[in-house]
JSON list of C-alpha atoms and ligand atoms in Angstrom, two decimals:
[
{"chain": "A", "resi": 1, "resn": "MET", "atom": "CA", "xyz": [1.75, 28.84, -14.52]},
{"chain": "A", "resi": 2, "resn": "SER", "atom": "CA", "xyz": [2.75, 31.83, -12.37]},
{"chain": "A", "resi": 3, "resn": "ARG", "atom": "CA", "xyz": [-0.48, 32.62, -10.61]},
{"chain": "A", "resi": 4, "resn": "PRO", "atom": "CA", "xyz": [-0.24, 33.75, -7.02]},
{"chain": "A", "resi": 5, "resn": "CYS", "atom": "CA", "xyz": [-0.63, 31.08, -4.43]},
{"chain": "A", "resi": 6, "resn": "PRO", "atom": "CA", "xyz": [-4.02, 31.22, -2.71]},
{"chain": "A", "resi": 7, "resn": "CYS", "atom": "CA", "xyz": [-2.34, 30.89, 0.73]},
{"chain": "A", "resi": 8, "resn": "ALA", "atom": "CA", "xyz": [-1.36, 34.60, 0.51]},
{"chain": "A", "resi": 9, "resn": "SER", "atom": "CA", "xyz": [2.32, 33.87, 0.86]},
{"chain": "A", "resi": 10, "resn": "SER", "atom": "CA", "xyz": [3.05, 36.26, -1.98]},
{"chain": "A", "resi": 11, "resn": "LYS", "atom": "CA", "xyz": [4.84, 33.46, -3.81]},
{"chain": "A", "resi": 12, "resn": "THR", "atom": "CA", "xyz": [3.57, 31.82, -6.98]},
{"chain": "A", "resi": 13, "resn": "TYR", "atom": "CA", "xyz": [1.50, 28.69, -6.63]},
{"chain": "A", "resi": 14, "resn": "ASP", "atom": "CA", "xyz": [4.20, 26.71, -8.45]},
{"chain": "A", "resi": 15, "resn": "ARG", "atom": "CA", "xyz": [6.83, 27.81, -5.91]},
{"chain": "A", "resi": 16, "resn": "CYS", "atom": "CA", "xyz": [4.57, 27.44, -2.84]},
{"chain": "A", "resi": 17, "resn": "CYS", "atom": "CA", "xyz": [1.66, 25.10, -2.27]},
{"chain": "A", "resi": 18, "resn": "GLY", "atom": "CA", "xyz": [1.50, 23.69, -5.84]},
{"chain": "A", "resi": 19, "resn": "PRO", "atom": "CA", "xyz": [4.24, 20.96, -5.54]},
{"chain": "A", "resi": 20, "resn": "PHE", "atom": "CA", "xyz": [2.54, 19.66, -2.36]},
{"chain": "A", "resi": 21, "resn": "ILE", "atom": "CA", "xyz": [-1.00, 19.54, -3.82]},
{"chain": "A", "resi": 22, "resn": "GLU", "atom": "CA", "xyz": [0.14, 18.12, -7.11]},
{"chain": "A", "resi": 23, "resn": "GLY", "atom": "CA", "xyz": [2.17, 15.40, -5.14]},
{"chain": "A", "resi": 24, "resn": "ALA", "atom": "CA", "xyz": [5.56, 16.40, -6.47]},
{"chain": "A", "resi": 25, "resn": "GLN", "atom": "CA", "xyz": [6.86, 17.13, -2.89]},
{"chain": "A", "resi": 26, "resn": "ALA", "atom": "CA", "xyz": [5.87, 16.47, 0.66]},
{"chain": "A", "resi": 27, "resn": "PRO", "atom": "CA", "xyz": [5.50, 19.40, 3.01]},
{"chain": "A", "resi": 28, "resn": "ALA", "atom": "CA", "xyz": [8.56, 19.75, 5.36]},
{"chain": "A", "resi": 29, "resn": "THR", "atom": "CA", "xyz": [6.76, 21.62, 8.03]},
{"chain": "A", "resi": 30, "resn": "ALA", "atom": "CA", "xyz": [3.30, 21.68, 9.69]},
{"chain": "A", "resi": 31, "resn": "GLU", "atom": "CA", "xyz": [2.84, 25.23, 8.44]},
{"chain": "A", "resi": 32, "resn": "GLN", "atom": "CA", "xyz": [3.51, 24.21, 4.86]},
{"chain": "A", "resi": 33, "resn": "LEU", "atom": "CA", "xyz": [0.85, 21.46, 5.18]},
{"chain": "A", "resi": 34, "resn": "MET", "atom": "CA", "xyz": [-1.56, 23.95, 6.77]},
{"chain": "A", "resi": 35, "resn": "ARG", "atom": "CA", "xyz": [-0.98, 26.46, 3.98]},
{"chain": "A", "resi": 36, "resn": "SER", "atom": "CA", "xyz": [-1.31, 23.84, 1.32]},
{"chain": "A", "resi": 37, "resn": "ARG", "atom": "CA", "xyz": [-4.65, 22.57, 2.72]},
{"chain": "A", "resi": 38, "resn": "PHE", "atom": "CA", "xyz": [-5.88, 26.14, 2.64]},
{"chain": "A", "resi": 39, "resn": "SER", "atom": "CA", "xyz": [-4.87, 26.42, -0.94]},
{"chain": "A", "resi": 40, "resn": "ALA", "atom": "CA", "xyz": [-6.50, 23.06, -1.63]},
{"chain": "A", "resi": 41, "resn": "TYR", "atom": "CA", "xyz": [-9.79, 24.42, -0.15]},
{"chain": "A", "resi": 42, "resn": "ALA", "atom": "CA", "xyz": [-9.41, 27.48, -2.31]},
{"chain": "A", "resi": 43, "resn": "LEU", "atom": "CA", "xyz": [-8.86, 25.40, -5.44]},
{"chain": "A", "resi": 44, "resn": "GLY", "atom": "CA", "xyz": [-11.32, 22.59, -4.68]},
{"chain": "A", "resi": 45, "resn": "LYS", "atom": "CA", "xyz": [-8.54, 19.89, -4.49]},
{"chain": "A", "resi": 46, "resn": "VAL", "atom": "CA", "xyz": [-10.65, 17.62, -2.37]},
{"chain": "A", "resi": 47, "resn": "ASP", "atom": "CA", "xyz": [-8.52, 14.57, -2.83]},
{"chain": "A", "resi": 48, "resn": "TYR", "atom": "CA", "xyz": [-5.55, 16.34, -1.20]},
{"chain": "A", "resi": 49, "resn": "LEU", "atom": "CA", "xyz": [-7.74, 17.42, 1.71]},
{"chain": "A", "resi": 50, "resn": "ILE", "atom": "CA", "xyz": [-8.74, 13.79, 2.28]},
{"chain": "A", "resi": 51, "resn": "ALA", "atom": "CA", "xyz": [-5.23, 12.44, 1.80]},
{"chain": "A", "resi": 52, "resn": "THR", "atom": "CA", "xyz": [-3.75, 14.85, 4.31]},
{"chain": "A", "resi": 53, "resn": "ARG", "atom": "CA", "xyz": [-6.14, 13.97, 7.18]},
{"chain": "A", "resi": 54, "resn": "SER", "atom": "CA", "xyz": [-4.85, 11.64, 9.81]},
{"chain": "A", "resi": 55, "resn": "ALA", "atom": "CA", "xyz": [-5.62, 7.99, 9.21]},
{"chain": "A", "resi": 56, "resn": "ASP", "atom": "CA", "xyz": [-8.20, 7.74, 12.05]},
{"chain": "A", "resi": 57, "resn": "LYS", "atom": "CA", "xyz": [-10.17, 10.79, 10.65]},
{"chain": "A", "resi": 58, "resn": "ARG", "atom": "CA", "xyz": [-9.82, 10.11, 6.99]},
{"chain": "A", "resi": 59, "resn": "SER", "atom": "CA", "xyz": [-12.83, 7.75, 6.73]},
{"chain": "A", "resi": 60, "resn": "SER", "atom": "CA", "xyz": [-15.05, 10.39, 8.32]},
{"chain": "A", "resi": 61, "resn": "GLU", "atom": "CA", "xyz": [-14.40, 12.86, 5.56]},
{"chain": "A", "resi": 62, "resn": "ASN", "atom": "CA", "xyz": [-17.27, 13.07, 3.17]},
{"chain": "A", "resi": 63, "resn": "ARG", "atom": "CA", "xyz": [-16.01, 13.78, -0.37]},
{"chain": "A", "resi": 64, "resn": "GLU", "atom": "CA", "xyz": [-19.23, 15.21, -1.70]},
{"chain": "A", "resi": 65, "resn": "GLU", "atom": "CA", "xyz": [-19.60, 17.55, 1.36]},
{"chain": "A", "resi": 66, "resn": "LEU", "atom": "CA", "xyz": [-16.08, 18.86, 0.82]},
{"chain": "A", "resi": 67, "resn": "VAL", "atom": "CA", "xyz": [-16.80, 19.44, -2.87]},
{"chain": "A", "resi": 68, "resn": "GLN", "atom": "CA", "xyz": [-19.85, 21.44, -2.00]},
{"chain": "A", "resi": 69, "resn": "TYR", "atom": "CA", "xyz": [-18.08, 23.37, 0.73]},
{"chain": "A", "resi": 70, "resn": "CYS", "atom": "CA", "xyz": [-15.19, 24.38, -1.60]},
{"chain": "A", "resi": 71, "resn": "LYS", "atom": "CA", "xyz": [-17.77, 25.55, -4.18]},
{"chain": "A", "resi": 72, "resn": "SER", "atom": "CA", "xyz": [-19.74, 27.53, -1.70]},
{"chain": "A", "resi": 73, "resn": "VAL", "atom": "CA", "xyz": [-16.82, 29.35, 0.13]},
{"chain": "A", "resi": 74, "resn": "GLN", "atom": "CA", "xyz": [-14.20, 31.47, -1.33]},
{"chain": "A", "resi": 75, "resn": "CYS", "atom": "CA", "xyz": [-10.89, 31.44, 0.58]},
{"chain": "A", "resi": 76, "resn": "VAL", "atom": "CA", "xyz": [-9.91, 35.11, 0.47]},
{"chain": "A", "resi": 77, "resn": "GLY", "atom": "CA", "xyz": [-6.90, 35.33, 2.67]},
{"chain": "A", "resi": 78, "resn": "LEU", "atom": "CA", "xyz": [-4.79, 33.53, 5.28]},
{"chain": "A", "resi": 79, "resn": "LYS", "atom": "CA", "xyz": [-2.63, 34.73, 8.16]},
{"chain": "A", "resi": 80, "resn": "ILE", "atom": "CA", "xyz": [-0.64, 32.43, 10.39]},
{"chain": "A", "resi": 81, "resn": "VAL", "atom": "CA", "xyz": [-0.68, 33.90, 13.86]},
{"chain": "A", "resi": 82, "resn": "ALA", "atom": "CA", "xyz": [1.12, 31.28, 16.03]},
{"chain": "A", "resi": 83, "resn": "ARG", "atom": "CA", "xyz": [3.12, 28.08, 15.54]},
{"chain": "A", "resi": 84, "resn": "GLN", "atom": "CA", "xyz": [4.59, 25.57, 18.00]},
{"chain": "A", "resi": 85, "resn": "LYS", "atom": "CA", "xyz": [7.07, 22.88, 16.81]},
{"chain": "A", "resi": 86, "resn": "GLY", "atom": "CA", "xyz": [6.03, 21.52, 13.38]},
{"chain": "A", "resi": 87, "resn": "GLY", "atom": "CA", "xyz": [9.56, 21.89, 12.06]},
{"chain": "A", "resi": 88, "resn": "PRO", "atom": "CA", "xyz": [11.43, 19.45, 9.80]},
{"chain": "A", "resi": 89, "resn": "GLU", "atom": "CA", "xyz": [12.64, 17.52, 12.85]},
{"chain": "A", "resi": 90, "resn": "ASP", "atom": "CA", "xyz": [9.36, 17.52, 14.69]},
{"chain": "A", "resi": 91, "resn": "THR", "atom": "CA", "xyz": [6.68, 14.86, 14.86]},
{"chain": "A", "resi": 92, "resn": "GLU", "atom": "CA", "xyz": [3.95, 17.15, 16.09]},
{"chain": "A", "resi": 93, "resn": "GLY", "atom": "CA", "xyz": [3.06, 20.69, 15.36]},
{"chain": "A", "resi": 94, "resn": "ILE", "atom": "CA", "xyz": [0.35, 23.30, 16.27]},
{"chain": "A", "resi": 95, "resn": "VAL", "atom": "CA", "xyz": [-0.58, 26.19, 14.00]},
{"chain": "A", "resi": 96, "resn": "THR", "atom": "CA", "xyz": [-3.07, 28.95, 14.75]},
{"chain": "A", "resi": 97, "resn": "PHE", "atom": "CA", "xyz": [-4.39, 30.81, 11.75]},
{"chain": "A", "resi": 98, "resn": "HIS", "atom": "CA", "xyz": [-6.97, 33.33, 10.65]},
{"chain": "A", "resi": 99, "resn": "ALA", "atom": "CA", "xyz": [-8.64, 32.46, 7.37]},
{"chain": "A", "resi": 100, "resn": "SER", "atom": "CA", "xyz": [-10.77, 35.05, 5.65]},
{"chain": "A", "resi": 101, "resn": "LEU", "atom": "CA", "xyz": [-13.62, 33.42, 3.94]},
{"chain": "A", "resi": 102, "resn": "GLN", "atom": "CA", "xyz": [-16.57, 34.62, 1.89]},
{"chain": "A", "resi": 103, "resn": "ALA", "atom": "CA", "xyz": [-19.79, 32.87, 1.38]},
{"chain": "A", "resi": 104, "resn": "ASN", "atom": "CA", "xyz": [-23.07, 34.30, -0.16]},
{"chain": "A", "resi": 105, "resn": "GLY", "atom": "CA", "xyz": [-21.36, 37.71, -0.40]},
{"chain": "A", "resi": 106, "resn": "ARG", "atom": "CA", "xyz": [-20.52, 37.77, 3.31]},
{"chain": "A", "resi": 107, "resn": "ARG", "atom": "CA", "xyz": [-16.99, 37.80, 4.79]},
{"chain": "A", "resi": 108, "resn": "SER", "atom": "CA", "xyz": [-16.16, 35.89, 7.84]},
{"chain": "A", "resi": 109, "resn": "LEU", "atom": "CA", "xyz": [-13.01, 35.21, 9.78]},
{"chain": "A", "resi": 110, "resn": "HIS", "atom": "CA", "xyz": [-12.29, 31.59, 10.70]},
{"chain": "A", "resi": 111, "resn": "ILE", "atom": "CA", "xyz": [-9.95, 31.33, 13.64]},
{"chain": "A", "resi": 112, "resn": "GLU", "atom": "CA", "xyz": [-8.56, 27.89, 14.24]},
{"chain": "A", "resi": 113, "resn": "THR", "atom": "CA", "xyz": [-5.76, 26.20, 16.13]},
{"chain": "A", "resi": 114, "resn": "SER", "atom": "CA", "xyz": [-4.85, 23.09, 14.28]},
{"chain": "A", "resi": 115, "resn": "THR", "atom": "CA", "xyz": [-2.92, 20.04, 15.38]},
{"chain": "A", "resi": 116, "resn": "PHE", "atom": "CA", "xyz": [-0.63, 18.25, 13.00]},
{"chain": "A", "resi": 117, "resn": "ALA", "atom": "CA", "xyz": [1.31, 15.05, 13.29]},
{"chain": "A", "resi": 118, "resn": "ARG", "atom": "CA", "xyz": [3.51, 12.84, 11.18]},
{"chain": "A", "resi": 119, "resn": "GLU", "atom": "CA", "xyz": [2.21, 9.56, 9.81]},
{"chain": "A", "resi": 120, "resn": "ASP", "atom": "CA", "xyz": [4.82, 7.46, 7.94]},
{"chain": "A", "resi": 121, "resn": "GLY", "atom": "CA", "xyz": [7.00, 10.56, 7.83]},
{"chain": "A", "resi": 122, "resn": "ARG", "atom": "CA", "xyz": [4.37, 12.70, 6.27]},
{"chain": "A", "resi": 123, "resn": "TRP", "atom": "CA", "xyz": [2.58, 15.68, 7.90]},
{"chain": "A", "resi": 124, "resn": "VAL", "atom": "CA", "xyz": [-1.18, 15.09, 8.32]},
{"chain": "A", "resi": 125, "resn": "TYR", "atom": "CA", "xyz": [-3.92, 17.25, 9.83]},
{"chain": "A", "resi": 126, "resn": "VAL", "atom": "CA", "xyz": [-5.26, 15.69, 13.04]},
{"chain": "A", "resi": 127, "resn": "ASP", "atom": "CA", "xyz": [-7.80, 18.12, 14.38]},
{"chain": "A", "resi": 128, "resn": "GLY", "atom": "CA", "xyz": [-8.61, 21.78, 14.96]},
{"chain": "A", "resi": 129, "resn": "VAL", "atom": "CA", "xyz": [-10.24, 23.95, 17.49]},
{"chain": "A", "resi": 130, "resn": "VAL", "atom": "CA", "xyz": [-12.31, 26.79, 16.01]},
{"chain": "A", "resi": 131, "resn": "LYS", "atom": "CA", "xyz": [-12.63, 30.04, 17.97]},
{"chain": "A", "resi": 132, "resn": "GLY", "atom": "CA", "xyz": [-15.33, 32.63, 17.59]},
{"chain": "B", "resi": 201, "resn": "LIG", "atom": "ZN1", "xyz": [0.92, 28.54, -0.81]}
]
């Protein structure tokens, strides 16, 4: 399949977030994990969203709520506006992004600064601070 990746990278899904979401590859950077989680929201890949939460937060994820959220919200676009660390050699990373969402015919902008960490060598999403 050569559909465009939902994370708005202008790459195809198979060459961008696809291998991460399908489990073929692990993201090397915090930004790759962030992008792939956005794409997972766009595609309703709830298991990936749960699997990429940090261990201490994973049990608080409600699968059914995530499924409903993914159905009710369209992920229209993504822009990464800032990043700190999060590289292949780092163990922590911070990514600030603007996500364009649409729900019930209304557009909204979700602005979040997310913290990522490595657990057993893999990037996971720890927490985010939402602005506005
Ligand atoms: Zn992507």
